[in-house]
Coordinates of C-alpha atoms and ligand atoms in Angstrom, one line a residue:
X28 CA -2.5 1.9 26.9
X29 CA -5.0 0.3 29.5
X30 CA -5.8 -3.1 30.2
X31 CA -9.1 -4.3 30.6
X32 CA -11.0 -7.6 31.5
X33 CA -11.2 -9.8 28.7
X34 CA -14.3 -12.3 27.8
X35 CA -13.7 -15.7 25.9
X36 CA -16.0 -17.7 24.8
X37 CA -16.1 -21.5 25.9
X38 CA -14.5 -22.4 22.4
X39 CA -11.9 -19.7 22.8
X40 CA -11.2 -20.7 26.3
X41 CA -10.6 -24.1 25.4
X42 CA -7.6 -23.0 22.8
X43 CA -6.5 -20.9 25.9
X44 CA -6.3 -23.9 28.2
X45 CA -4.4 -25.9 25.5
X46 CA -6.8 -28.3 24.8
X47 CA -5.7 -27.8 20.8
X48 CA -2.4 -28.3 21.3
X49 CA 0.8 -25.8 22.8
X50 CA 1.4 -24.0 19.6
X51 CA -2.3 -22.7 19.2
X52 CA -2.4 -22.0 22.9
X53 CA 0.4 -19.4 22.4
X54 CA -1.1 -18.1 19.5
X55 CA -4.5 -17.4 21.4
X56 CA -2.4 -16.0 24.1
X57 CA -0.5 -13.6 22.0
X58 CA -3.5 -12.5 20.2
X59 CA -5.5 -11.9 23.4
X60 CA -2.7 -9.9 25.2
X61 CA -2.2 -7.7 22.2
X62 CA -6.1 -7.2 22.6
X63 CA -5.7 -6.4 26.1
X64 CA -3.1 -4.0 25.3
X65 CA -5.3 -2.1 22.6
X66 CA -8.2 -2.0 25.3
X67 CA -10.3 -4.7 23.3
X68 CA -12.9 -6.9 25.9
X69 CA -13.2 -9.7 23.3
X70 CA -12.6 -11.4 20.0
X71 CA -14.4 -11.2 16.9
X72 CA -14.7 -13.7 14.2
X73 CA -12.9 -12.8 10.6
X74 CA -14.6 -13.4 7.3
X75 CA -12.9 -12.1 4.3
X76 CA -9.4 -13.7 3.8
X77 CA -6.2 -12.5 5.6
X78 CA -3.8 -10.1 3.6
X79 CA -0.1 -10.3 5.3
X80 CA 3.0 -8.1 4.9
X81 CA 6.9 -8.8 6.0
X82 CA 9.7 -6.1 6.1
X83 CA 11.7 -7.6 3.8
X84 CA 14.9 -6.3 4.1
X85 CA 15.2 -5.7 8.0
X86 CA 16.7 -7.8 10.2
X87 CA 13.3 -7.9 12.6
X88 CA 12.1 -10.4 9.4
X89 CA 14.3 -13.5 10.7
X90 CA 12.4 -14.1 14.1
X91 CA 9.0 -14.1 12.2
X92 CA 10.4 -16.5 9.8
X93 CA 11.3 -18.5 12.8
X94 CA 8.1 -18.3 14.2
X95 CA 5.9 -19.0 11.0
X96 CA 8.2 -22.1 10.6
X97 CA 7.1 -23.3 14.0
X98 CA 3.3 -22.7 13.4
X99 CA 3.7 -24.6 9.6
X100 CA 5.4 -27.4 11.4
X101 CA 2.3 -27.7 13.8
X102 CA 0.2 -28.4 10.7
X103 CA -1.5 -24.9 11.6
X104 CA -2.9 -23.3 8.5
X105 CA -4.8 -19.8 8.5
X106 CA -8.5 -19.7 8.2
X107 CA -8.7 -18.8 5.0
X108 CA -6.3 -18.5 1.7
X109 CA -4.0 -15.6 2.3
X110 CA -2.2 -13.0 0.1
X111 CA 1.1 -11.5 0.7
X112 CA 2.8 -7.9 0.1
X113 CA 5.4 -8.2 -3.3
X114 CA 8.5 -9.9 -3.1
X115 CA 11.9 -8.3 -3.1
X116 CA 13.3 -9.3 -6.2
X117 CA 12.2 -9.5 -10.0
X118 CA 15.6 -9.3 -11.8
X119 CA 14.3 -10.2 -15.1
X120 CA 12.1 -7.2 -15.2
X121 CA 14.2 -4.8 -12.6
X122 CA 17.7 -5.7 -12.8
X123 CA 20.0 -3.7 -10.7
X124 CA 23.2 -5.0 -12.7
X125 CA 25.9 -7.7 -12.0
X126 CA 27.3 -6.0 -8.7
X127 CA 23.9 -5.4 -7.2
X128 CA 22.3 -8.3 -8.1
X129 CA 24.9 -10.3 -5.8
X130 CA 23.6 -7.8 -3.0
X131 CA 20.3 -8.4 -3.7
X132 CA 20.4 -11.9 -3.6
X133 CA 22.4 -12.1 -0.2
X134 CA 20.0 -9.6 1.5
X135 CA 17.0 -11.7 0.4
X136 CA 18.4 -15.2 0.5
X137 CA 15.5 -16.2 2.7
X138 CA 13.1 -15.5 -0.2
X139 CA 12.4 -19.2 -1.3
X140 CA 12.2 -20.4 2.5
X141 CA 9.7 -17.9 3.2
X142 CA 7.5 -18.8 0.4
X143 CA 7.5 -22.4 1.0
X144 CA 6.5 -21.7 4.5
X145 CA 3.7 -19.5 3.3
X146 CA 2.5 -22.3 0.7
X147 CA 2.2 -24.5 3.9
X148 CA 0.6 -22.0 6.1
X149 CA -2.3 -21.5 3.0
X150 CA -1.1 -18.5 0.8
X151 CA -2.6 -18.3 -2.5
X152 CA 0.4 -19.3 -5.1
X153 CA 1.9 -16.2 -6.4
X154 CA -0.8 -13.9 -4.9
X155 CA 2.4 -11.5 -4.2
X156 CA 1.1 -8.1 -4.3
X157 CA 0.1 -5.0 -1.6
X158 CA -3.1 -4.4 -4.2
X159 CA -4.5 -8.0 -3.4
X160 CA -7.7 -6.5 -3.5
X161 CA -7.7 -6.0 -6.9
X162 CA -10.1 -8.4 -9.1
X163 CA -7.0 -9.8 -10.8
X164 CA -6.0 -11.5 -7.9
X165 CA -9.4 -11.2 -6.0
X166 CA -8.8 -10.8 -2.2
X167 CA -11.5 -8.5 -2.2
X168 CA -13.5 -8.0 1.4
X169 CA -17.4 -7.1 1.2
X170 CA -18.7 -4.2 2.8
X171 CA -19.0 -4.9 6.5
X172 CA -17.0 -7.8 6.7
X173 CA -13.9 -8.3 9.4
X174 CA -10.7 -8.6 8.4
X175 CA -7.0 -8.5 10.4
X176 CA -4.8 -7.1 7.5
X177 CA -0.9 -5.6 7.6
X178 CA 0.2 -3.3 4.7
X179 CA -1.2 -0.1 5.9
X180 CA -2.4 1.2 1.8
X181 CA -4.4 -2.4 1.6
X182 CA -5.7 -1.7 5.0
X183 CA -6.8 1.9 4.0
X184 CA -8.1 0.9 0.7
X185 CA -10.2 -2.1 2.6
X186 CA -11.6 0.4 5.0
X187 CA -12.3 3.1 3.1
X188 CA -13.1 2.4 -0.3
X189 CA -14.8 -1.1 0.4
X190 CA -16.3 -0.5 3.9
X191 CA -14.6 -3.8 5.4
X192 CA -12.9 -3.4 9.0
X193 CA -9.6 -4.0 10.2
X194 CA -7.2 -2.2 12.4
X195 CA -4.0 -1.4 11.3
X196 CA -1.8 -4.3 12.3
X197 CA 1.6 -5.3 12.9
X198 CA 3.6 -7.9 11.0
X199 CA 3.1 -11.0 13.1
X200 CA 0.1 -10.2 14.7
X201 CA -1.7 -10.5 10.9
X202 CA -0.2 -14.1 11.0
X203 CA -1.5 -15.0 14.8
X204 CA -5.2 -13.6 13.9
X205 CA -5.0 -15.1 10.6
X206 CA -4.2 -18.6 12.0
X207 CA -6.9 -17.9 15.0
X208 CA -9.7 -16.9 12.6
X209 CA -10.3 -14.0 15.1
X210 CA -8.9 -10.6 16.1
X211 CA -9.5 -8.5 18.8
X212 CA -12.6 -6.0 18.7
X213 CA -11.5 -2.5 19.0
X214 CA -10.6 0.5 17.1
X215 CA -11.5 0.6 13.3
X216 CA -13.6 -2.3 13.8
X217 CA -16.4 -0.8 15.9
X218 CA -18.9 2.2 14.7
X219 CA -17.5 4.6 17.1
X220 CA -13.9 4.0 15.9
X221 CA -15.0 4.5 12.5
X222 CA -16.5 8.4 13.3
X223 CA -14.4 11.1 11.8
X224 CA -12.8 13.4 13.7
X225 CA -11.8 15.8 11.0
X226 CA -13.7 17.4 8.3
X227 CA -11.5 18.1 5.1
X228 CA -12.7 20.9 3.3
X229 CA -11.3 20.4 -0.4
X230 CA -11.9 24.0 -2.5
X231 CA -10.1 23.0 -5.7
X232 CA -9.9 24.4 -9.1
X233 CA -9.0 20.8 -10.6
X234 CA -8.4 17.5 -9.8
X235 CA -5.3 16.8 -7.4
X236 CA -2.6 14.3 -7.7
X237 CA -4.1 11.9 -5.2
X238 CA -0.7 11.2 -3.5
X239 CA -0.3 14.9 -3.0
X240 CA -3.8 15.4 -1.3
X241 CA -3.4 12.3 0.6
X242 CA 0.1 13.4 2.1
X243 CA -1.7 16.5 2.8
X244 CA -4.7 15.0 4.9
X245 CA -1.9 12.6 6.4
X246 CA 0.3 14.9 7.5
X247 CA -2.7 17.0 9.2
X248 CA -5.0 14.4 10.9
X249 CA -1.8 11.9 11.6
X250 CA -4.0 8.7 12.9
X251 CA -7.6 10.1 13.1
X252 CA -10.1 9.4 10.4
X253 CA -11.2 12.5 8.0
X254 CA -14.0 12.9 6.2
X255 CA -13.2 14.6 2.5
X256 CA -15.8 16.7 1.2
X257 CA -15.3 18.9 -2.2
X258 CA -13.6 15.9 -4.1
X259 CA -16.9 13.7 -5.4
X260 CA -17.9 15.5 -8.6
X261 CA -14.3 15.2 -9.6
X262 CA -13.6 11.5 -8.6
X263 CA -17.0 10.1 -9.5
X264 CA -16.2 11.4 -13.1
X265 CA -12.8 9.5 -13.5
X266 CA -12.1 6.5 -15.6
X267 CA -10.6 4.4 -12.6
X268 CA -11.9 5.8 -9.2
X269 CA -10.3 2.9 -7.5
X270 CA -6.6 3.6 -8.8
X271 CA -7.1 7.1 -7.6
X272 CA -8.6 6.4 -4.3
X273 CA -6.1 3.8 -3.8
X274 CA -3.1 6.2 -4.4
X275 CA -4.9 9.0 -2.2
X276 CA -5.3 6.2 0.7
X277 CA -2.0 4.9 0.6
X278 CA -0.5 8.7 0.8
X279 CA -2.9 9.2 4.0
X280 CA -1.5 6.1 5.4
X281 CA 2.4 6.5 5.1
X282 CA 2.5 10.4 5.1
X283 CA 0.4 10.0 8.0
X284 CA -1.0 6.9 9.6
X285 CA -4.5 7.1 8.4
X286 CA -6.5 3.6 8.5
X287 CA -9.6 4.8 7.2
X288 CA -11.1 8.1 5.6
X289 CA -14.8 8.8 4.2
X290 CA -15.2 10.8 1.1
X291 CA -18.9 12.5 0.8
X292 CA -20.7 10.7 -2.2
X293 CA -18.2 8.3 -3.2
X294 CA -16.9 5.8 -0.2
X295 CA -19.4 3.3 1.0
X296 CA -20.1 4.5 4.5
X297 CA -20.0 8.0 3.4
X298 CA -23.0 7.1 0.7
X299 CA -24.7 5.1 3.6
X300 CA -24.3 7.4 6.5
X301 CA -23.3 11.2 4.9
X302 CA -22.2 13.5 7.5
X303 CA -23.7 11.7 10.3
X304 CA -20.2 9.9 10.6
X305 CA -18.7 13.0 11.6
X306 CA -18.0 12.8 15.6
X307 CA -19.0 15.5 17.7
X308 CA -16.6 18.1 18.2
X309 CA -14.5 17.5 14.9
X310 CA -12.0 19.8 13.4
X311 CA -11.9 21.0 10.1
X312 CA -9.1 21.4 7.6
X313 CA -9.1 23.4 4.2
X314 CA -7.6 22.3 1.4
X315 CA -7.0 24.7 -1.4
X316 CA -4.5 24.7 -4.6
X317 CA -2.0 26.9 -2.8
X318 CA -1.8 24.6 0.0
X319 CA -1.0 21.8 -1.9
X320 CA 1.4 24.0 -3.9
X321 CA 3.2 24.7 -0.7
X322 CA 3.5 21.0 0.4
X323 CA 4.7 19.8 -2.8
X324 CA 7.6 22.7 -3.1
X325 CA 8.5 21.7 0.6
X326 CA 9.8 18.0 -0.1
X327 CA 13.6 18.3 0.4
X328 CA 16.1 16.8 -2.1
X329 CA 18.0 13.9 -0.8
X330 CA 20.2 13.1 -3.6
X331 CA 24.0 14.1 -2.8
X332 CA 24.1 16.0 -6.1
X333 CA 20.3 17.4 -6.9
X334 CA 21.4 17.9 -10.6
X335 CA 22.5 14.4 -10.9
X336 CA 20.7 12.6 -13.9
X337 CA 18.0 10.4 -12.9
X338 CA 18.7 6.8 -13.0
X339 CA 15.2 5.2 -13.1
X340 CA 11.7 6.3 -13.0
X341 CA 9.4 4.0 -10.7
X342 CA 5.6 4.2 -11.1
X343 CA 3.2 2.9 -8.7
X344 CA 3.7 2.1 -4.9
X345 CA 1.3 0.6 -4.2
X346 CA 0.9 -1.6 -7.1
X347 CA -1.1 -0.1 -10.2
X348 CA -4.4 -1.4 -11.0
X349 CA -4.6 -2.6 -14.8
X350 CA -6.5 0.4 -16.0
X351 CA -3.1 2.8 -14.2
X352 CA -0.8 0.1 -16.2
X353 CA -2.5 0.9 -19.6
X354 CA -2.8 4.5 -19.1
X355 CA 0.9 4.7 -18.0
X356 CA 1.7 2.8 -20.8
X357 CA 0.0 4.6 -23.5
X358 CA 0.9 8.2 -22.0
X359 CA 4.4 7.3 -22.4
X360 CA 4.3 5.9 -26.0
X361 CA 2.2 8.9 -26.8
X362 CA 5.0 10.9 -25.7
X363 CA 7.3 9.2 -27.6
X364 CA 5.5 9.4 -30.7
X365 CA 4.9 13.0 -30.1
X366 CA 8.7 13.4 -29.8
X367 CA 9.8 11.3 -32.7
X368 CA 11.2 9.3 -30.4
X369 CA 11.7 5.0 -30.6
X370 CA 12.8 4.5 -27.1
X371 CA 12.7 6.1 -23.8
X372 CA 15.9 8.0 -22.3
X373 CA 15.2 7.0 -18.8
X374 CA 13.6 3.4 -17.9
X375 CA 10.4 3.4 -16.4
X376 CA 9.2 0.6 -14.5
X377 CA 5.8 0.2 -13.8
X378 CA 4.6 -1.9 -10.7
X379 CA 1.9 -4.2 -10.9
X380 CA 1.2 -8.0 -9.4
X381 CA 1.9 -10.7 -12.1
X382 CA -1.7 -11.6 -12.1
X383 CA -2.3 -7.7 -13.6
X384 CA 0.4 -7.9 -15.9
X385 CA -0.9 -11.0 -17.5
X386 CA -4.4 -9.6 -17.8
X387 CA -2.5 -6.6 -19.5
X388 CA -0.9 -9.0 -22.2
X389 CA -4.3 -11.0 -22.9
X390 CA -6.7 -7.7 -23.4
X391 CA -3.6 -5.1 -24.5
X392 CA -1.3 -7.1 -26.6
X393 CA -0.1 -4.7 -29.1
X394 CA 0.1 -2.0 -26.3
X395 CA 2.2 -4.5 -24.1
X396 CA 4.5 -5.3 -27.1
X397 CA 4.8 -1.5 -28.1
X398 CA 5.8 -0.8 -24.3
X399 CA 8.3 -3.5 -24.4
X400 CA 9.8 -2.4 -27.7
X401 CA 10.2 1.4 -26.3
X402 CA 11.9 0.1 -23.2
X403 CA 8.9 0.3 -20.6
X404 CA 9.5 -2.5 -17.9
X405 CA 6.6 -3.7 -16.1
X406 CA 7.8 -5.4 -12.8
X407 CA 6.1 -7.5 -9.7
X408 CA 8.7 -5.9 -7.5
X409 CA 8.1 -3.6 -4.5
X410 CA 9.9 -0.5 -5.2
X411 CA 10.7 0.7 -1.7
X412 CA 12.0 -2.8 -0.8
X413 CA 14.4 -2.3 -3.8
X414 CA 15.3 1.5 -2.8
X415 CA 16.2 0.2 0.9
X416 CA 18.4 -2.9 0.2
X417 CA 22.0 -2.0 1.5
X418 CA 24.3 -0.5 -1.4
X419 CA 21.5 1.2 -3.4
X420 CA 22.0 4.9 -2.6
X421 CA 23.6 5.5 -5.8
X422 CA 20.4 5.0 -7.6
X423 CA 19.0 8.5 -8.3
X424 CA 15.4 7.6 -8.6
X425 CA 12.0 9.5 -9.7
X426 CA 8.5 8.3 -8.6
X427 CA 5.0 9.4 -8.9
X428 CA 4.4 7.9 -5.4
X429 CA 4.4 10.0 -2.2
X430 CA 4.6 6.8 -0.2
X431 CA 8.2 6.1 -1.9
X432 CA 9.4 9.4 -1.5
X433 CA 8.6 9.3 2.5
X434 CA 10.3 5.8 2.5
X435 CA 13.5 6.6 0.4
X436 CA 15.6 9.5 -1.4
X437 CA 13.1 9.2 -4.5
X438 CA 12.1 12.8 -5.7
X439 CA 8.5 12.8 -6.1
X440 CA 7.3 14.3 -9.6
X441 CA 3.9 15.3 -11.1
X442 CA 2.7 13.1 -13.7
X443 CA 3.6 15.5 -16.9
X444 CA 7.2 16.0 -15.6
X445 CA 7.7 12.6 -15.0
X446 CA 7.0 11.7 -18.6
X447 CA 9.2 14.6 -19.7
X448 CA 12.2 12.5 -17.5
X449 CA 11.3 9.3 -19.2
X450 CA 11.7 10.8 -22.4
X451 CA 14.7 13.1 -21.9
X452 CA 16.6 11.7 -19.1
X453 CA 16.6 15.0 -17.7
X454 CA 14.9 16.9 -14.8
X455 CA 12.8 19.4 -16.3
X456 CA 14.3 23.0 -16.2
X457 CA 11.5 24.2 -13.5
X458 CA 11.9 21.7 -10.8
X459 CA 9.6 22.5 -7.5
X460 CA 10.9 25.4 -5.3
X461 CA 12.0 22.9 -2.2
X462 CA 14.1 20.6 -5.0
X463 CA 16.0 23.3 -7.0
Ligands
F3S502 FE1 3.1 -2.1 -1.9 FE2 5.9 -2.1 -1.7 FE3 4.5 0.5 -1.9 S1 4.3 -3.1 -0.7 S2 2.5 -0.1 -1.0 S3 5.0 -1.2 -3.5 S4 6.2 0.0 -0.1

């Protein structure tokens, strides 16, 4: 990282000189220092609303609570009402059982304190979701708008699918820039930083699992910007391309560190600029069906007993769209009907925001009731925070999320296999080679 000269406007300089108080001065100093380290030479005004994230289960959480309380006590607020990543607990819908409930309550005893501080600083009430950009919550930046978000999946979606502009920020910097209403101008905020240095040439016979192809791309390009070709005809035919692109981007961001991808004829910048987005000297990565199968078969089994019975099935990380919630509920109910069963054998948990759940109950009350009666749970929790809570190692969890797989011991399965596990409570006979 290099240090640069940094230019401030007279208004910014006044804040830096402490004319609006010592706390805001420290905020400005932090943001400028961060900008200098990242090679920025100026700040840019932020436009659409902030989205923040915190690592709930880690010790690193506490210094942030202290800092945020200081900001709130000084009477500071974010430049626009903000949304935040999901909370750690939802015992009504994802009950870990009595013993673990006590561990969970202890591990996340700061939950109410943080909620109070966030509301003082300007949080939208109950807007706890990593998919706050969906219409049910509505923190949806417009094309070209500058933002300064955390949460790698939301950043990836905002940059790639909405065409907004944010870097991959860390905890704390998100709040500092939200208080200031300004962020350092560098990286993915600039035209140059949004050029693709990889061409991803997809030669596939069928639409791949979004979190498998996303992982393949992320592992190859790591933090670079990929330009994906060969997917547009399949993706543009989908009923819910938003859910698909959200999941694909999430896997690029978590199995690699991708903050932005372009997809030819699909994502907005690729529609506007086409292959002009490819930087000179770009590299090429060809993905075919065999490459994806190789990757799927390579995932290690981290369960102590690979043949153990699954205890729960987690669907969605990040939070599902309304269409995904309807699809998964319908798919599991159809499986039950075809099998002549009334209830699931291994409980599935579908992760969504409260707003999406409420809309589901409003739009599809019969489906919602049937899902509930069959034993399908719908929860606002974050599955990864749940699985990372100390003492949860004995849970044998199956997931459709390659992000959850990468951040925990959960096993990743394709949709049909996952439904089979929900119906039978057993692992499928033919496990992926790496999982056998
Ligand atoms: Fe969202 Fe938690 Fe996954 S914040 S992206 S559900 S790790």
